[in-house]
Structures are given as C-alpha cells and as structure tokens.
Amino acid sequence: MNPFLEAQYHRLGISKEVLSYGEKIEEKLKNRFAEIDARAEYNQLKVIEAMQKNRVNAECFHISTGYGYNDLGRDTLERVYADCFCGEDALVRPQITCGTHALALALMSNLRPGDELLSPVGKPYDTLEEVIGIRPSKGSLAEYGIGYRQVELLPDGSFDYEGIRQAIHENTRMVTIQRSKGYAARPTLSVAKIGELISFIKTIKPDVICMVDNCYGEFVEEKEPLEAGADLIVGSLIKNPGGGLAPIGGYLAGKKECVENAAYRLTSPGLGKEVGASLGVIQSFYQGLFLAPSVVSGALKGAIFAANIYEPLGFATMPDSVESRHDIIQAITFGQKEAMIAFCEGIQSAAPVDSYVTPEPWAMPGYDSDVIMAAGAFVQGSSIELSADGPVKPPYAVYFQGGLTWYHAKLGILSSLQKLYERNLVNIDKV
Ligand SMILES: *Cc1c(COP(=O)(O)O)cnc(C)c1O
C-alpha cells in the first residue's frame, strides 16, 4: 500500500492488522467492483442523455417563490426524471417530505373508497402499516374505506402465484411491490423478478395499477421497474436518486394518469403540477441526480466489502458475500450485543460529521426494544450517506447502508472492524 495512504489510515485509528485484513478482502473483489463501475458508467450516461434531451440550462436553476407558476427548473427536472426512469411523466418535489409521504401520496391519489390494495410480497415497510391502516392510524387508507390484502412470499422467498391469483378480484385496483427487503428477512427483488410478477398479475387483471416502492433500488441495475412493466415507481430523494445532495424530497414516475392523480392530491384538485415553488433547492436535485450513479456504486461497493469482511469472521450476512445485489442494504447478524454496538461505534467514528459522538441504544417510539443508530450525515436522516441501525435484541442484526464515496464506506467498515478487534470480539489473524 502507498505509504501516504497507510500512514493516513493509522492516523484515523486503523491498525496494521485490520488494514492488512481489509486489503486482502478488497483484492478479491476486483472483478465485482469492475462490474459495478461498468453499471455506474451506463447509468451516468443515461442521466446525461435525459438532461441533454430536455435541454437543461442555467435558467433551470433559478429560484421560484410563491405559487411557483411556470417554474422551468421544476418542470424540466420532472421530464428528466420521466425520461431517465422510462416513465410518461414524473412528480419530483421538495414538498414531498420523505419516502413514506411519496408512497402515501401515490396510494391515496390512485385509490378510491371501495377499492382494494394488494401486497403480493408480504408485509410492506413498517411506516406503510399506518398509511394502509394495518395498524389503525388517523388518515389511513382504511379510514377512507380502502381495503387491503397481503399474500406472503413462500418460505424460499419466491412468489406464491396461486395465492396471488386467489387474492385478486373485482375490487383490486392497485398492487404494491416493495423492491428492497427493508428490515424484512427476505431477499430484495431484482427488476427481472418484479417484471415476472407484474406480467403474471396483468394476465389476471390487466387494468390493475402496479406500483413499485423503489427505495434504495435506483441505479443499482441498468433497468428500473417501469421498464419491466410497472405503472408507477416511488422513492425518496434522501436515498439513491438525490445523490446525497438533495436536502429533502420524493418522486413518483410512471403512467401519466397515475402521476397526475398524485399531483392533484399533493397540491389541490384543479392546481396539480402547476403550483409548487422550488425555493432554490432544485439545483441540488439536478446535481444529486447527476452524481447518483457514482454515489450508488460507492455504496454498493461498501455493502459488498462489509459482507466479505464479516462473513469469514463467522457472522451471518444478508445478502451474503457472493450474491448479486438489487439494493444498497447490507444486514450483518452479530449474535451478541457488544459486537453490534462496537460495529455502530466504528461507523460513527469514521463520519465526517459528528464523529466524536458515541451512539447509544435508546427506546425509539414504535419499537419494542432499544434501537441503536450510527449516522454522521450532512443531511439529517439521509441513508444514502453511511449509516447503520438495528434493534438491540437477538439476533443483534445491524442494517448498514450508504456512503457517498467508496473510500468513506471503506473507512467506516474498517473502523467498525477496528472496534471489534480492539475489544477481542473477532479473530482476524486466524482467517
Ligand atoms: C426508506 C424506505 C421507505 C420510507 O422512506 P422514508 O423516507 O424513511 O419515509 C419506504 N420503503 C422502503 C423500502 C424504504 O427503504
């Protein structure tokens, strides 16, 4: 290793032993990293093509206020998103406060009383339980007379086609498919798999709206779900497509009618996409989207590096060290509290922001055990930035994601290993 680099790692607290273990692992990942780089290159060109086609220019970065009529930057960005993700239209707004809000908007605007929503991939993301009304909640779809059904995945993670066929009936208006596993113990779905599921559903009921929760999936593959037959994709700008620069926001892209419905719900019937000042954040949306393919590639390398670092040390990893990747999340099961906490402390200590604070388990609202979180982010709660969290209870699993650059993700993982090594919780000399 370059001596300047080695000395710098030592100054940041990484010992010779941990560094040389990390180097051995990284060496083995050369081919996989090259594949990720090639995919990022493809996606970078895709983003540039969409920006060129829509003649993005300096006027797009002007600040609009008040009603935001004729906001060229906002309207052009929405066409860029639509082209980039292969949709007819898109809604990309700072007024969409987070991913849950974007998903709620998509559902509430496209469903009407008496309709039913189906999840054919098991339980959706925690926050959607309240949106749907699985857990009773003010303003839920259930309160508006919208029904819900769920079909579990089969034990091997595949689709229960027979169960899905039986769950679709006259009132089934919309299907929600979560691409990423989130905090569930099931595999993340590839775009190809999502495509198979959608074709099956459309043969049973062609007019059902297939929505994909695309959180954490953008730019991980060459194709996005709209290219596999989805009608609507939905995500958060403080995850992949914001590229770490967007300070807030969410997006929907897909069929014109579905996006329009969402616009009329976000603002008002009659107003739709015509209002909504961008207040100066729109340039960060453009620049973030421009950087997103590279940022996602760094985060993916970090996730793969982490799996390859921890698996040989005896910890269960999901996805495992060799599996193909369809989102940026990495779960590592430590099996003991001390190791889990040491891991999170290491991630925190490597951050550019708040590196000096020590993450502590705390009783977060809505959880039945303490939760520990590590994050030293420029944007609060941003999970495209290097972050880790998990409930402090058996099996002591940590969910780890992000990293605006591969170098930072690597430092974070080495720092986590350093903490475990110093506390005698791993034996790296044996491997
Ligand atoms: C993050 C996430 C959400 C919710 O997004 P928030 O921005 O946290 O509200 C929904 N679904 C999935 C799969 C996610 O990863």
PDB file of N, CA, C and O and ligand atoms in Angstrom, residues 97-101 103 125 127-128 178-182 213-216 236 238-239 329 383, ligand 1:
ATOM      1  N   THR A  97     -42.230  15.201   1.531  1.00  0.00           N
ATOM      2  CA  THR A  97     -41.282  15.330   2.639  1.00  0.00           C
ATOM      3  C   THR A  97     -40.360  14.139   2.838  1.00  0.00           C
ATOM      4  O   THR A  97     -39.304  14.272   3.451  1.00  0.00           O
ATOM      5  N   CYS A  98     -40.764  12.951   2.389  1.00  0.00           N
ATOM      6  CA  CYS A  98     -39.933  11.761   2.600  1.00  0.00           C
ATOM      7  C   CYS A  98     -40.505  10.616   1.776  1.00  0.00           C
ATOM      8  O   CYS A  98     -41.512  10.783   1.084  1.00  0.00           O
ATOM      9  N   GLY A  99     -39.889   9.465   1.868  1.00  0.00           N
ATOM     10  CA  GLY A  99     -40.326   8.310   1.079  1.00  0.00           C
ATOM     11  C   GLY A  99     -41.719   7.845   1.454  1.00  0.00           C
ATOM     12  O   GLY A  99     -42.544   7.532   0.584  1.00  0.00           O
ATOM     13  N   THR A 100     -41.995   7.812   2.754  1.00  0.00           N
ATOM     14  CA  THR A 100     -43.320   7.388   3.206  1.00  0.00           C
ATOM     15  C   THR A 100     -44.393   8.309   2.635  1.00  0.00           C
ATOM     16  O   THR A 100     -45.448   7.859   2.184  1.00  0.00           O
ATOM     17  N   HIS A 101     -44.101   9.614   2.650  1.00  0.00           N
ATOM     18  CA  HIS A 101     -45.051  10.591   2.111  1.00  0.00           C
ATOM     19  C   HIS A 101     -45.289  10.339   0.615  1.00  0.00           C
ATOM     20  O   HIS A 101     -46.431  10.350   0.144  1.00  0.00           O
ATOM     21  N   LEU A 103     -44.993   7.542  -1.020  1.00  0.00           N
ATOM     22  CA  LEU A 103     -45.773   6.302  -1.172  1.00  0.00           C
ATOM     23  C   LEU A 103     -47.237   6.528  -0.782  1.00  0.00           C
ATOM     24  O   LEU A 103     -48.158   6.067  -1.471  1.00  0.00           O
ATOM     25  N   TYR A 125     -43.014  -2.173   4.180  1.00  0.00           N
ATOM     26  CA  TYR A 125     -42.174  -1.381   5.084  1.00  0.00           C
ATOM     27  C   TYR A 125     -42.989  -0.858   6.276  1.00  0.00           C
ATOM     28  O   TYR A 125     -44.148  -0.474   6.125  1.00  0.00           O
ATOM     29  N   THR A 127     -43.429   1.793   8.040  1.00  0.00           N
ATOM     30  CA  THR A 127     -44.196   3.045   8.064  1.00  0.00           C
ATOM     31  C   THR A 127     -45.453   2.948   7.196  1.00  0.00           C
ATOM     32  O   THR A 127     -46.393   3.711   7.398  1.00  0.00           O
ATOM     33  N   LEU A 128     -45.462   2.003   6.254  1.00  0.00           N
ATOM     34  CA  LEU A 128     -46.648   1.855   5.405  1.00  0.00           C
ATOM     35  C   LEU A 128     -47.796   1.161   6.133  1.00  0.00           C
ATOM     36  O   LEU A 128     -48.950   1.243   5.702  1.00  0.00           O
ATOM     37  N   GLN A 178     -42.697  -4.018  -3.040  1.00  0.00           N
ATOM     38  CA  GLN A 178     -41.513  -3.388  -2.452  1.00  0.00           C
ATOM     39  C   GLN A 178     -40.266  -4.068  -2.994  1.00  0.00           C
ATOM     40  O   GLN A 178     -40.079  -5.263  -2.816  1.00  0.00           O
ATOM     41  N   ARG A 179     -39.435  -3.283  -3.660  1.00  0.00           N
ATOM     42  CA  ARG A 179     -38.230  -3.838  -4.292  1.00  0.00           C
ATOM     43  C   ARG A 179     -37.197  -4.262  -3.247  1.00  0.00           C
ATOM     44  O   ARG A 179     -36.691  -5.378  -3.257  1.00  0.00           O
ATOM     45  N   SER A 180     -36.911  -3.357  -2.329  1.00  0.00           N
ATOM     46  CA  SER A 180     -35.895  -3.627  -1.305  1.00  0.00           C
ATOM     47  C   SER A 180     -36.489  -4.464  -0.183  1.00  0.00           C
ATOM     48  O   SER A 180     -37.674  -4.356   0.115  1.00  0.00           O
ATOM     49  N   LYS A 181     -35.658  -5.257   0.465  1.00  0.00           N
ATOM     50  CA  LYS A 181     -36.175  -6.043   1.583  1.00  0.00           C
ATOM     51  C   LYS A 181     -36.510  -5.172   2.785  1.00  0.00           C
ATOM     52  O   LYS A 181     -37.252  -5.576   3.666  1.00  0.00           O
ATOM     53  N   GLY A 182     -35.955  -3.940   2.843  1.00  0.00           N
ATOM     54  CA  GLY A 182     -36.170  -3.113   4.026  1.00  0.00           C
ATOM     55  C   GLY A 182     -35.616  -3.831   5.243  1.00  0.00           C
ATOM     56  O   GLY A 182     -34.497  -4.337   5.207  1.00  0.00           O
ATOM     57  N   ASP A 213     -42.408   0.229  -4.817  1.00  0.00           N
ATOM     58  CA  ASP A 213     -41.653   1.026  -3.852  1.00  0.00           C
ATOM     59  C   ASP A 213     -40.180   0.829  -4.229  1.00  0.00           C
ATOM     60  O   ASP A 213     -39.612  -0.226  -3.985  1.00  0.00           O
ATOM     61  N   ASN A 214     -39.611   1.861  -4.843  1.00  0.00           N
ATOM     62  CA  ASN A 214     -38.273   1.743  -5.445  1.00  0.00           C
ATOM     63  C   ASN A 214     -37.155   2.195  -4.503  1.00  0.00           C
ATOM     64  O   ASN A 214     -36.004   2.298  -4.910  1.00  0.00           O
ATOM     65  N   CYS A 215     -37.488   2.472  -3.238  1.00  0.00           N
ATOM     66  CA  CYS A 215     -36.499   2.972  -2.273  1.00  0.00           C
ATOM     67  C   CYS A 215     -35.269   2.071  -2.222  1.00  0.00           C
ATOM     68  O   CYS A 215     -35.406   0.853  -2.078  1.00  0.00           O
ATOM     69  N   TYR A 216     -34.113   2.670  -2.282  1.00  0.00           N
ATOM     70  CA  TYR A 216     -32.795   2.008  -2.218  1.00  0.00           C
ATOM     71  C   TYR A 216     -32.428   1.227  -3.480  1.00  0.00           C
ATOM     72  O   TYR A 216     -31.350   0.633  -3.544  1.00  0.00           O
ATOM     73  N   SER A 236     -37.509   8.104  -2.445  1.00  0.00           N
ATOM     74  CA  SER A 236     -37.091   9.234  -1.618  1.00  0.00           C
ATOM     75  C   SER A 236     -35.838   9.874  -2.193  1.00  0.00           C
ATOM     76  O   SER A 236     -34.938   9.181  -2.659  1.00  0.00           O
ATOM     77  N   ILE A 238     -33.703  11.541  -0.353  1.00  0.00           N
ATOM     78  CA  ILE A 238     -32.557  11.444   0.558  1.00  0.00           C
ATOM     79  C   ILE A 238     -32.035  10.010   0.610  1.00  0.00           C
ATOM     80  O   ILE A 238     -31.299   9.617   1.496  1.00  0.00           O
ATOM     81  N   LYS A 239     -32.437   9.243  -0.406  1.00  0.00           N
ATOM     82  CA  LYS A 239     -31.796   7.952  -0.675  1.00  0.00           C
ATOM     83  C   LYS A 239     -31.132   8.061  -2.055  1.00  0.00           C
ATOM     84  O   LYS A 239     -30.716   9.162  -2.442  1.00  0.00           O
ATOM     85  N   ILE A 329     -28.634  -2.187   0.657  1.00  0.00           N
ATOM     86  CA  ILE A 329     -28.670  -2.529   2.085  1.00  0.00           C
ATOM     87  C   ILE A 329     -27.871  -3.783   2.397  1.00  0.00           C
ATOM     88  O   ILE A 329     -27.947  -4.774   1.661  1.00  0.00           O
ATOM     89  N   SER A 383     -30.048   8.308   4.307  1.00  0.00           N
ATOM     90  CA  SER A 383     -29.488   6.961   4.367  1.00  0.00           C
ATOM     91  C   SER A 383     -28.794   6.570   3.069  1.00  0.00           C
ATOM     92  O   SER A 383     -28.448   5.412   2.886  1.00  0.00           O
TER      93      SER A 383
HETATM   94  C1  LIG B   1     -36.848   4.194   3.439  1.00  0.00           C
HETATM   95  C2  LIG B   1     -37.948   3.384   2.913  1.00  0.00           C
HETATM   96  C3  LIG B   1     -39.273   3.830   2.950  1.00  0.00           C
HETATM   97  C4  LIG B   1     -39.706   5.073   3.652  1.00  0.00           C
HETATM   98  O1  LIG B   1     -38.968   6.184   3.401  1.00  0.00           O
HETATM   99  P1  LIG B   1     -38.796   7.346   4.493  1.00  0.00           P
HETATM  100  O2  LIG B   1     -38.095   8.383   3.702  1.00  0.00           O
HETATM  101  O3  LIG B   1     -37.986   6.804   5.613  1.00  0.00           O
HETATM  102  O4  LIG B   1     -40.139   7.780   4.910  1.00  0.00           O
HETATM  103  C5  LIG B   1     -40.229   3.017   2.373  1.00  0.00           C
HETATM  104  N1  LIG B   1     -39.912   1.854   1.810  1.00  0.00           N
HETATM  105  C6  LIG B   1     -38.654   1.397   1.766  1.00  0.00           C
HETATM  106  C7  LIG B   1     -38.359   0.075   1.132  1.00  0.00           C
HETATM  107  C8  LIG B   1     -37.627   2.139   2.306  1.00  0.00           C
HETATM  108  O5  LIG B   1     -36.377   1.694   2.267  1.00  0.00           O
END
